[in-house]
Amino acid sequence: MTTRRPNNVPPDNEPFRTLQPVEPFTLFSARDVELFQEGRHDHLYERFGSHAVTYEGVAGTYFAVWAPNAAFVSVIGDFNEWNAYSHTLFPRWDRSGIWEGFLPHVKAGQLYKYFIRSNSGEELRKGDPFANRWELRPKTASITGEMQYKWKDAAWMKQRAEKNSLDSPFSVYEVHLGSWRRPDPGDHERFYTYGEIAEKLVPYVKEMGFTHVELMPVMEHPFDGSWGYQLTGFFAPTARYGSPEDFMAFVDAFHQAGIGVLLDWVPSHFPYDEHGLYRFDGSHCYEYADMRKGFHPDWNSYVFNYGRYEVRSFLLSSAVFWLDKFHADGLRVDAVASMIHLDYSRRAGTWEPNEHGGNENLEAIAFVKDLNSIIYQRFPDVQTIAEESTSFYGVSRPVSMGGLGFGMKWMMGWMNDTLDYFHRDPYFRKWYQNQITFSIMYAFSENFMLPLSHDEVVHGKSPLLYKMPGDDWQKFANLRLLYSYMFTHPGTKLLFMGGEFGDTREWDYKTELSWHLLQHRPHAGLLQFVKAVNKLYTQETALYSQQFSGDTFEWIHLADVDNSVMVYARKGPKGEKLLVALNMTPIAREDYPIGIPWDGEFVEVLNSDAPEYYGSGVVNKGVIRPVPGRFGKPWDIILRLPPLGATILKMQER
């Protein structure tokens, strides 16, 4: 085929800022537009945004943006001195609201925005909703350039289905990249790069025994204080730590170490920054026009219009983008409860019921079901995890069974009850034992993840260590006891950074964790205990195989309420049995009999009171043999129960 120079390409000596886009060129097929308008397009990032192309022998960049209320759209940037009238885009003939055009000679690495004049005459300058690169805040321009990276994680991707299986151990370390470590803790403007963080974080997570990391949002966001939850770049890793390729290498490093990477993703709301999605084309383009649905009072932000199919395609494509281009192993979807409930955090009279008179946002529910269905169809070896705090039915049940289709759901009720219980003086715990036992009543109604997340150590809630009662020794003993309970309770696990060594400060996004505390024995001992309990959880099939089935759990001893002693068993698929005894008081119990239904010998495999964890050393040594039962069970075993401690025993094969 003979190529020709487009008519609007001038001689080489003419300034290219005067160029107009080439009208016929497009990356959209009719099918693309159809899927976009039906809310089912899951790879719009291959069409919208800026893309390097060569058209009829001329290199340049193709731009496409959705602005259905626009009367005029152009691309402004450093390549045309931000001239709003030199590089106009064309509206598609199909009335899709898509403006597009090929701009010759626009190269990679150039700054740009869209200049949009709405039908009302309002003029706006917006960043590209599909940009893969943005300027470092406080600057707000998008940047042209394709993403290119050669992945080295083939071995991980081959075995990922097993590593991410619901029947595999899932111990998650939640991390905020900007505050895990800092080059200078006193300099709020300096960060480690993605590569520098990976050099330190990957071996640390590996040594600690976590199977996955979960990153608080790494998508581009303008305000550090939002922790990443107020996004403007739904298709770009933040420039705070480097380039998209740098982030790809970051994920790759974890995969090569055998560790999965989960990403926090926020499809629930977005901020009102001038360069962002809010009133993108002078109208309520991405958000609901009715502010009873379109504005979120908790976060002073705007809610996506889930009833608009183009918006659903945008969000669906964003989710798929991180799984496709960045090899993410799962998405933790933020604030699901706020999406699916019209009255979430709204007073009576400030929200409107749905067509059936209920409080469910039917459009958001339909979107979430489509989201999970498409993700698991395209990426059956990943997980989606819902932060959902209500009793809404079937959050982690398949869509085919009437559920929302998530792989897992945060167990917020367990978290609230557990922290409330552990906050109490041990003397009074005997009256609140139901706060511990109640979770088993509903533990298998969903695929639950047990979270001790960043939300529990900010805004005056105090760090986990200082939620515990008693003197310093008792605080550490209580925290080790809490982790023993958490890691032996049914469900997957999540622990926020700093909790593993007992940080004494609330989390502060402006500085790094208090790593100097590891010079002190109590903190170093707690770190070693978390390492040990992680190892136990990931090695004992009784703790993770079929972890969402009630067949794996059995209460053994609950009658001793006065002494706040609780004993339960975790059972594996091949008859494996672990016995977990919790002593919730600071009084050691010597020669304590526990009735059991099995004639088996036991060996202690973990004790939170061991001296290496800064415990007092009330441990069980050697083989523990059963004796004839005296309290209604066929057999008894006699144990030493550590003060504010847990002993975990494994039944031996005979």
XYZ file of C-alpha atoms in Angstrom:
654
model
C 0.000 0.000 0.000
C 1.367 3.394 -0.958
C 1.615 5.812 1.940
C 1.169 9.524 1.507
C 1.955 12.552 3.591
C -1.268 13.747 5.278
C -2.523 17.015 3.820
C -2.212 18.804 7.134
C 1.498 17.967 7.663
C 3.559 21.040 6.688
C 7.161 21.114 5.524
C 9.716 20.228 8.172
C 10.760 23.851 8.646
C 7.243 24.984 9.609
C 6.485 25.013 13.387
C 4.387 21.942 14.129
C 2.406 23.763 16.807
C 0.170 24.977 14.001
C -0.765 21.446 12.967
C -4.311 20.181 13.034
C -5.133 16.524 13.744
C -5.734 14.069 10.945
C -9.473 13.538 10.841
C -9.938 9.998 9.465
C -7.676 8.195 11.940
C -9.331 6.291 14.790
C -8.611 3.421 17.170
C -12.307 2.783 17.756
C -14.290 0.196 15.886
C -18.054 0.271 15.810
C -17.985 -2.655 18.238
C -15.791 -0.685 20.640
C -18.314 2.130 20.714
C -21.178 -0.310 21.156
C -19.517 -2.025 24.132
C -18.563 1.351 25.632
C -22.168 2.514 25.500
C -23.430 -0.788 26.904
C -21.146 -0.601 29.957
C -19.309 -3.788 28.971
C -16.029 -2.525 27.479
C -13.212 -3.732 29.739
C -10.123 -2.500 27.870
C -10.867 1.105 26.995
C -7.295 1.963 27.983
C -6.308 0.595 24.563
C -8.548 3.164 22.863
C -8.896 6.291 25.008
C -6.012 8.424 26.202
C -2.837 9.092 24.251
C -1.220 6.452 22.054
C 1.919 6.640 19.944
C 1.067 5.731 16.357
C 2.492 6.151 12.883
C -0.109 7.162 10.357
C 0.719 7.124 6.661
C 4.428 7.249 7.430
C 4.239 10.077 9.971
C 4.904 9.450 13.682
C 2.715 11.162 16.220
C 0.162 10.629 18.960
C -3.495 9.700 18.783
C -5.747 11.259 21.429
C -9.278 10.293 22.395
C -11.472 11.605 25.200
C -15.113 11.256 26.189
C -16.810 14.635 26.586
C -20.464 14.294 25.530
C -21.429 17.821 26.637
C -18.547 19.515 24.831
C -18.919 21.938 21.951
C -15.184 22.108 21.300
C -12.196 19.985 22.412
C -8.501 20.431 21.757
C -5.214 19.123 23.114
C -3.008 21.701 24.807
C 0.539 21.049 25.945
C 4.187 21.971 25.915
C 4.285 20.996 22.230
C 1.972 23.877 21.260
C 2.676 26.381 24.033
C -0.686 25.441 25.608
C -2.545 27.004 22.698
C -6.205 25.968 22.888
C -6.849 26.458 19.168
C -3.940 24.802 17.376
C -4.634 21.082 17.944
C -8.369 20.484 17.864
C -10.023 17.081 18.109
C -12.980 15.880 16.062
C -16.273 14.580 17.459
C -17.157 11.151 16.157
C -20.006 11.010 13.711
C -21.874 8.413 15.830
C -22.796 10.886 18.610
C -20.933 8.776 21.159
C -19.449 11.836 22.826
C -15.960 10.692 21.837
C -13.525 13.334 20.538
C -10.418 12.040 18.784
C -7.588 12.872 16.454
C -4.058 12.050 15.338
C -1.517 14.790 16.088
C 1.619 14.440 13.973
C 5.012 14.871 15.647
C 3.714 14.857 19.225
C 6.276 12.673 20.984
C 6.524 10.631 24.152
C 7.200 12.516 27.363
C 5.264 15.648 26.451
C 2.874 17.388 28.846
C -0.743 17.785 27.863
C -4.311 18.433 28.968
C -7.643 18.664 27.211
C -9.133 22.070 26.613
C -12.907 21.656 26.701
C -15.550 24.261 25.938
C -18.911 22.991 27.096
C -22.202 23.584 25.361
C -22.877 26.295 27.934
C -19.666 28.123 26.994
C -17.712 27.156 30.106
C -14.028 26.519 29.438
C -12.140 23.785 31.295
C -8.614 22.367 31.250
C -8.632 18.734 32.250
C -6.093 15.996 32.699
C -6.575 12.832 30.670
C -8.797 10.332 32.546
C -6.915 7.499 30.804
C -3.378 8.881 31.152
C -0.709 6.373 32.213
C 1.636 9.120 33.410
C 1.101 12.349 35.331
C 3.293 15.142 36.549
C 4.389 14.952 40.173
C 1.981 16.818 42.369
C 1.261 19.704 42.808
C 1.578 19.873 39.019
C -1.377 18.336 37.213
C -0.633 17.712 33.533
C -0.809 14.310 31.897
C 2.227 12.964 30.013
C 2.337 11.120 26.696
C 4.203 7.852 26.358
C 3.593 4.132 25.995
C 4.392 1.667 28.789
C 7.098 -0.856 27.928
C 8.431 -3.500 30.280
C 9.704 -7.051 29.888
C 8.224 -9.170 32.671
C 10.301 -11.827 34.426
C 7.554 -13.383 36.561
C 6.563 -16.288 34.305
C 7.128 -18.815 37.094
C 4.820 -16.912 39.443
C 2.125 -16.420 36.839
C 2.201 -20.139 36.074
C 1.563 -21.066 39.714
C -0.575 -18.049 40.608
C -3.837 -19.964 40.594
C -2.546 -22.107 43.441
C -1.024 -19.191 45.383
C -4.236 -17.149 45.170
C -6.608 -20.055 45.786
C -9.168 -19.729 48.561
C -7.778 -22.996 49.910
C -4.262 -21.564 50.197
C -2.807 -19.479 53.027
C -3.507 -15.777 52.598
C -1.535 -13.642 55.048
C -1.487 -10.033 53.885
C 0.857 -7.219 54.917
C -0.879 -3.883 54.258
C 1.540 -1.144 53.224
C 1.511 2.576 52.495
C 4.536 2.995 50.232
C 5.252 6.581 51.231
C 5.524 5.901 54.950
C 6.848 2.361 55.374
C 10.360 3.785 55.151
C 11.664 7.210 54.093
C 15.101 8.451 52.993
C 14.740 11.260 55.527
C 11.845 10.787 57.988
C 11.806 14.526 58.646
C 11.487 15.511 54.987
C 7.877 15.163 53.882
C 8.735 15.755 50.223
C 11.283 12.967 49.742
C 10.303 9.387 48.993
C 12.116 6.232 48.086
C 11.543 5.151 44.487
C 9.594 2.022 43.622
C 12.900 0.255 43.061
C 14.415 1.409 46.351
C 11.316 0.371 48.276
C 11.332 -3.040 46.597
C 14.954 -3.624 47.604
C 13.962 -3.231 51.262
C 10.332 -4.374 51.345
C 10.515 -7.606 49.327
C 13.070 -9.378 51.579
C 11.324 -8.057 54.693
C 7.911 -9.423 53.666
C 9.565 -12.692 52.659
C 11.362 -13.016 55.994
C 8.203 -12.195 57.945
C 6.318 -14.971 56.186
C 3.504 -12.957 54.627
C 2.111 -14.460 51.434
C 0.857 -11.185 49.938
C 1.272 -7.448 50.242
C -1.652 -5.090 49.872
C -0.774 -1.590 48.734
C -2.873 1.354 49.787
C -3.769 3.125 46.527
C -0.792 3.688 44.247
C -2.988 5.279 41.593
C -2.234 8.958 40.953
C -3.777 11.321 43.504
C -3.186 15.016 44.170
C -3.301 15.131 47.996
C -0.933 13.109 50.175
C -3.340 13.374 53.097
C -5.969 11.350 51.243
C -3.581 8.352 51.569
C -4.344 7.669 47.907
C -8.096 7.238 48.285
C -8.992 10.414 46.331
C -7.910 9.421 42.823
C -7.493 11.526 39.720
C -5.471 8.991 37.737
C -7.359 5.720 37.474
C -4.877 4.350 34.916
C -1.551 5.595 36.277
C 0.756 4.679 39.161
C 1.643 7.770 41.150
C 4.713 9.682 40.036
C 5.763 10.113 43.689
C 7.849 6.970 43.464
C 8.715 6.730 39.778
C 7.393 5.699 36.381
C 4.852 3.020 35.377
C 7.763 0.825 34.320
C 9.315 1.277 37.760
C 6.086 0.089 39.339
C 5.963 -2.898 36.991
C 9.468 -3.837 38.152
C 8.283 -3.412 41.757
C 5.458 -5.928 41.260
C 7.804 -8.194 39.334
C 10.267 -8.253 42.249
C 7.564 -9.498 44.610
C 6.459 -12.151 42.147
C 9.992 -13.407 41.695
C 10.155 -13.760 45.488
C 6.910 -15.780 45.493
C 4.781 -13.010 47.016
C 1.451 -11.798 45.639
C 0.549 -8.132 45.190
C -2.946 -6.824 45.965
C -3.944 -3.262 45.087
C -6.446 -1.030 46.824
C -8.820 0.284 44.156
C -11.397 3.046 44.627
C -14.460 2.954 42.342
C -16.697 4.583 44.949
C -15.845 8.280 44.723
C -13.418 10.895 43.376
C -12.339 14.428 44.379
C -13.373 17.755 42.931
C -9.890 18.892 41.844
C -10.092 21.206 38.869
C -8.057 18.954 36.593
C -9.959 15.767 37.517
C -13.195 13.999 36.648
C -15.621 16.349 38.430
C -17.824 18.179 35.888
C -15.406 16.944 33.279
C -17.115 18.511 30.277
C -19.073 21.176 32.141
C -21.785 18.689 33.025
C -22.059 15.902 35.594
C -20.295 13.561 33.233
C -18.876 10.927 35.587
C -20.892 11.673 38.739
C -24.601 11.560 39.523
C -26.266 14.899 38.811
C -28.592 14.393 41.792
C -26.371 15.265 44.750
C -28.435 13.019 47.019
C -26.605 10.246 45.191
C -23.706 12.132 43.641
C -21.987 13.689 46.669
C -20.417 11.775 49.540
C -20.577 13.684 52.849
C -17.948 11.553 54.618
C -15.170 12.261 52.140
C -16.289 15.550 50.565
C -16.096 13.863 47.186
C -18.308 12.827 44.291
C -19.919 9.478 43.569
C -19.686 7.757 40.205
C -22.901 7.494 38.211
C -23.260 3.710 38.082
C -26.385 4.087 35.987
C -24.430 5.600 33.118
C -23.031 2.816 31.013
C -20.031 4.766 29.758
C -18.983 5.352 33.381
C -19.322 1.657 34.106
C -17.063 0.883 31.140
C -14.538 3.397 32.483
C -14.451 1.769 35.921
C -14.473 -1.755 34.555
C -11.537 -0.913 32.289
C -9.645 0.622 35.210
C -9.971 -2.559 37.245
C -8.905 -4.765 34.341
C -6.031 -2.406 33.530
C -4.221 -3.084 36.822
C -4.681 -6.819 36.495
C -3.659 -6.850 32.836
C -0.827 -4.345 32.547
C 0.622 -4.572 36.063
C 0.043 -8.277 36.823
C -1.772 -7.429 40.061
C -2.937 -10.544 41.894
C -6.114 -9.004 43.182
C -8.040 -5.847 43.976
C -9.266 -4.827 47.385
C -12.295 -2.725 46.464
C -12.691 0.247 48.782
C -15.924 1.399 50.431
C -18.281 -1.114 48.820
C -20.927 -0.437 51.475
C -21.055 3.216 50.419
C -21.559 2.170 46.799
C -24.431 -0.255 47.281
C -26.417 1.649 49.941
C -28.204 4.868 49.028
C -28.457 5.880 52.689
C -24.833 5.223 53.613
C -23.806 8.008 56.038
C -26.848 10.031 55.018
C -29.470 11.361 57.385
C -33.172 10.738 56.857
C -34.513 13.023 54.159
C -31.169 13.410 52.397
C -31.457 10.297 50.256
C -34.075 8.917 47.890
C -35.202 5.251 47.985
C -34.871 3.106 44.894
C -37.807 2.191 42.651
C -38.813 -0.580 45.071
C -38.682 1.661 48.112
C -35.439 0.181 49.432
C -32.059 1.636 50.308
C -30.043 -0.402 47.811
C -28.356 1.355 44.915
C -29.514 -1.074 42.251
C -27.269 0.456 39.595
C -24.153 0.074 41.749
C -25.092 -3.498 42.628
C -25.479 -4.344 38.940
C -22.092 -2.769 38.220
C -20.352 -4.698 41.016
C -21.797 -7.970 39.764
C -20.623 -7.224 36.224
C -17.218 -6.187 37.542
C -16.603 -9.420 39.419
C -18.050 -11.602 36.671
C -15.764 -10.106 34.039
C -12.664 -10.075 36.262
C -13.010 -13.756 37.171
C -13.788 -14.641 33.580
C -10.636 -12.904 32.305
C -8.405 -13.557 35.318
C -9.616 -16.699 37.118
C -6.403 -16.824 39.172
C -6.853 -13.476 40.995
C -9.029 -12.386 43.911
C -11.337 -9.428 44.481
C -11.816 -8.445 48.114
C -14.615 -6.224 49.362
C -14.304 -3.693 52.152
C -17.976 -4.049 53.079
C -19.122 -3.369 56.633
C -22.809 -4.325 56.594
C -24.764 -7.570 56.642
C -25.620 -7.313 52.936
C -26.304 -10.803 51.630
C -23.790 -12.715 49.573
C -20.955 -10.231 49.142
C -18.530 -13.119 48.520
C -21.022 -15.476 46.933
C -21.011 -16.094 43.160
C -23.207 -13.893 41.027
C -24.901 -17.060 39.750
C -26.060 -17.697 43.334
C -27.413 -14.181 43.848
C -24.236 -12.774 45.379
C -22.045 -9.814 44.467
C -19.289 -12.138 43.275
C -16.301 -11.027 45.366
C -13.727 -13.628 46.332
C -13.501 -12.389 49.914
C -15.003 -9.834 52.271
C -13.420 -7.990 55.180
C -14.800 -9.300 58.502
C -15.453 -5.918 60.089
C -17.678 -7.350 62.813
C -14.877 -9.637 63.986
C -12.458 -6.719 64.037
C -14.753 -4.447 66.077
C -15.740 -7.123 68.600
C -12.201 -8.403 69.007
C -10.606 -5.006 69.589
C -13.380 -4.055 71.991
C -12.832 -7.262 73.959
C -9.062 -6.934 74.125
C -9.359 -3.313 75.216
C -11.102 -4.461 78.413
C -9.347 -5.079 81.693
C -8.835 -8.869 81.943
C -10.742 -8.882 85.238
C -13.939 -7.950 83.382
C -13.472 -10.153 80.311
C -15.464 -13.010 81.781
C -18.609 -10.962 81.259
C -17.816 -10.343 77.587
C -16.805 -13.776 76.331
C -19.586 -13.632 73.744
C -17.598 -10.951 71.899
C -15.068 -13.657 71.086
C -17.432 -16.554 70.507
C -20.040 -14.675 68.469
C -17.919 -14.426 65.309
C -18.108 -18.191 64.775
C -21.890 -17.887 64.501
C -21.465 -16.152 61.121
C -17.834 -16.892 60.221
C -18.816 -19.193 57.356
C -21.603 -17.094 55.863
C -18.986 -15.322 53.712
C -15.393 -15.874 52.642
C -14.012 -13.606 55.338
C -10.664 -11.868 55.631
C -9.784 -10.786 59.189
C -8.461 -7.209 58.955
C -6.383 -5.207 61.404
C -5.961 -2.390 58.908
C -4.704 1.187 58.770
C -8.161 2.455 59.748
C -7.674 1.090 63.271
C -4.487 3.050 64.038
C -5.365 6.617 62.981
C -7.585 9.535 63.999
C -7.011 9.152 67.727
C -7.783 5.427 67.848
C -4.210 4.743 69.086
C -1.797 2.072 67.790
C -2.692 -1.567 68.382
C -0.212 -1.873 71.256
C -1.858 0.915 73.205
C -5.331 -0.497 72.703
C -4.197 -3.268 75.036
C -4.714 -2.866 78.826
C -2.177 -3.271 81.620
C 1.484 -2.441 82.097
C 4.011 -2.664 79.283
C 4.567 -6.408 79.684
C 0.819 -7.068 79.649
C 0.317 -4.865 76.588
C 2.792 -6.934 74.603
C 1.405 -10.208 75.974
C -2.124 -9.124 75.017
C -1.024 -8.218 71.513
C 0.715 -11.572 71.029
C -2.458 -13.217 72.332
C -4.570 -11.208 69.897
C -2.401 -12.304 66.976
C -2.567 -15.934 68.168
C -6.354 -15.721 68.120
C -6.412 -13.941 64.755
C -4.124 -16.389 62.959
C -5.955 -19.453 64.284
C -9.462 -18.078 63.678
C -11.085 -19.204 60.396
C -10.479 -16.835 57.512
C -7.604 -15.105 55.754
C -5.514 -12.438 57.517
C -4.473 -8.827 57.037
C -2.136 -6.819 59.263
C -1.184 -3.184 58.703
C 2.489 -2.260 58.727
C 3.898 -1.429 62.140
C 1.563 -3.808 63.903
C 4.104 -6.592 63.539
C 6.520 -4.922 65.985
C 4.128 -2.877 68.102
C 4.617 0.657 66.831
C 3.929 3.082 69.668
C 2.731 5.912 67.428
C -0.438 6.196 65.437
C 0.282 5.824 61.757
C 1.395 9.108 60.159
C 1.582 9.228 56.368
C 4.160 12.039 56.575
C 6.939 9.974 58.117
C 8.181 6.408 58.401
C 7.367 3.730 60.965
C 9.215 3.740 64.307
C 11.847 1.214 63.253
C 14.177 2.238 66.094
C 11.853 0.407 68.499
C 13.298 -2.901 67.308
C 16.347 -2.141 69.451
C 14.175 -3.015 72.457
C 13.422 -6.603 73.491
C 9.598 -6.353 73.728
C 9.294 -5.039 70.178
C 11.885 -7.422 68.774
C 10.135 -10.301 70.537
C 6.763 -9.326 69.068
C 8.313 -9.200 65.598
C 9.691 -12.702 66.070
C 6.297 -13.913 67.225
C 4.511 -12.534 64.163
C 7.118 -14.273 62.040
C 6.470 -17.528 63.922
C 2.673 -17.344 63.772
C 2.858 -16.562 60.053
C 5.020 -19.640 59.576
C 2.561 -21.753 61.533
C -0.417 -20.465 59.560
C 1.215 -21.018 56.175
C 2.546 -24.494 57.009
C -0.399 -26.080 58.835
C -3.164 -27.127 56.448
C -5.619 -27.235 59.357
C -5.389 -23.423 59.517
C -5.962 -22.605 55.862
C -7.257 -25.541 53.816
C -11.032 -25.221 53.473
C -10.731 -22.189 55.745
C -14.210 -20.961 54.836
C -15.904 -24.204 55.854
C -17.426 -24.821 59.270
C -16.053 -28.371 59.183
C -12.611 -27.001 60.016
C -13.562 -25.494 63.398
C -14.821 -26.972 66.680
C -15.270 -25.446 70.105
C -13.645 -27.710 72.695
C -13.850 -25.851 75.996
C -15.960 -22.772 76.785
C -17.320 -23.550 80.246
C -14.591 -21.830 82.268
C -15.976 -18.345 81.840
C -14.750 -17.150 85.254
C -11.141 -17.747 84.260
C -11.664 -16.521 80.658
C -10.207 -19.695 79.166
C -11.308 -20.698 75.677
C -10.203 -23.738 73.692
C -11.002 -24.668 70.099
C -9.753 -27.028 67.443
C -8.809 -26.403 63.828
C -9.065 -29.463 61.596
C -7.458 -30.225 58.257
C -8.775 -32.231 55.301
C -6.714 -35.326 56.147
C -7.493 -35.509 59.828
C -4.898 -32.955 60.950
C -5.814 -31.332 64.259
C -4.548 -28.273 66.080
C -5.723 -27.402 69.572
C -5.719 -23.704 70.494
C -6.015 -22.721 74.169
C -6.397 -19.024 75.021
C -5.927 -17.683 78.549
C -7.346 -14.167 78.519
C -6.170 -13.288 82.046
C -2.686 -12.514 83.449
C -2.834 -15.527 85.804
C -0.928 -18.631 84.693
C -2.953 -21.864 84.977
C -0.833 -24.848 85.973
C -2.040 -28.444 85.499
C -5.125 -27.254 83.675
C -7.301 -30.152 82.390
C -9.021 -29.882 79.024
C -11.463 -32.524 77.865
C -10.992 -33.695 74.294
C -12.848 -36.179 72.085
C -9.712 -37.806 70.603
C -7.253 -40.338 71.970
C -4.214 -38.525 70.639
C -0.864 -37.251 71.777
C -0.061 -33.565 71.397
C 3.045 -31.444 70.994
C 3.117 -27.689 71.515
C 4.001 -26.013 68.212
C 3.691 -22.370 69.298
C 3.359 -20.563 72.606
C 2.965 -16.789 72.716
C 4.556 -16.707 76.189
C 7.873 -18.234 75.111
C 10.926 -16.267 76.285
C 12.105 -15.559 72.719
C 8.927 -13.543 72.210
C 9.447 -11.607 75.486
C 7.118 -13.960 77.327
C 7.421 -15.305 80.861
C 8.208 -18.852 79.766
C 5.066 -20.755 80.809
C 5.315 -23.331 78.038
C 4.491 -27.010 77.498
C 7.457 -29.279 76.790
C 7.602 -32.759 75.393
C 4.743 -35.018 74.364
C 1.416 -34.424 76.099
C -0.436 -37.732 76.475
C -4.158 -38.011 77.138
C -5.568 -39.437 80.347
C -9.093 -40.785 80.976
C -11.562 -37.928 80.987
C -13.154 -36.592 84.162
C -15.401 -33.835 82.806
C -17.694 -35.502 80.294
C -15.172 -36.020 77.485
C -13.487 -39.375 76.767
C -10.006 -37.941 77.318
C -8.232 -35.108 79.106
C -4.922 -33.438 78.444
C -3.196 -31.491 81.198
C -1.646 -28.199 80.148
C 0.176 -25.178 81.425
C -1.808 -22.144 80.257
C 0.430 -19.069 79.941
C -0.662 -15.698 81.382
C -2.332 -13.562 78.717
C -1.141 -16.207 76.333
C -1.964 -18.839 73.795
C -0.673 -22.351 73.493
C -1.146 -24.096 70.173
C -0.720 -27.872 70.078
C -0.686 -30.336 67.226
C -2.052 -33.868 67.508
C 0.537 -36.431 66.519
C -0.128 -39.406 64.290
C -0.120 -42.719 66.193
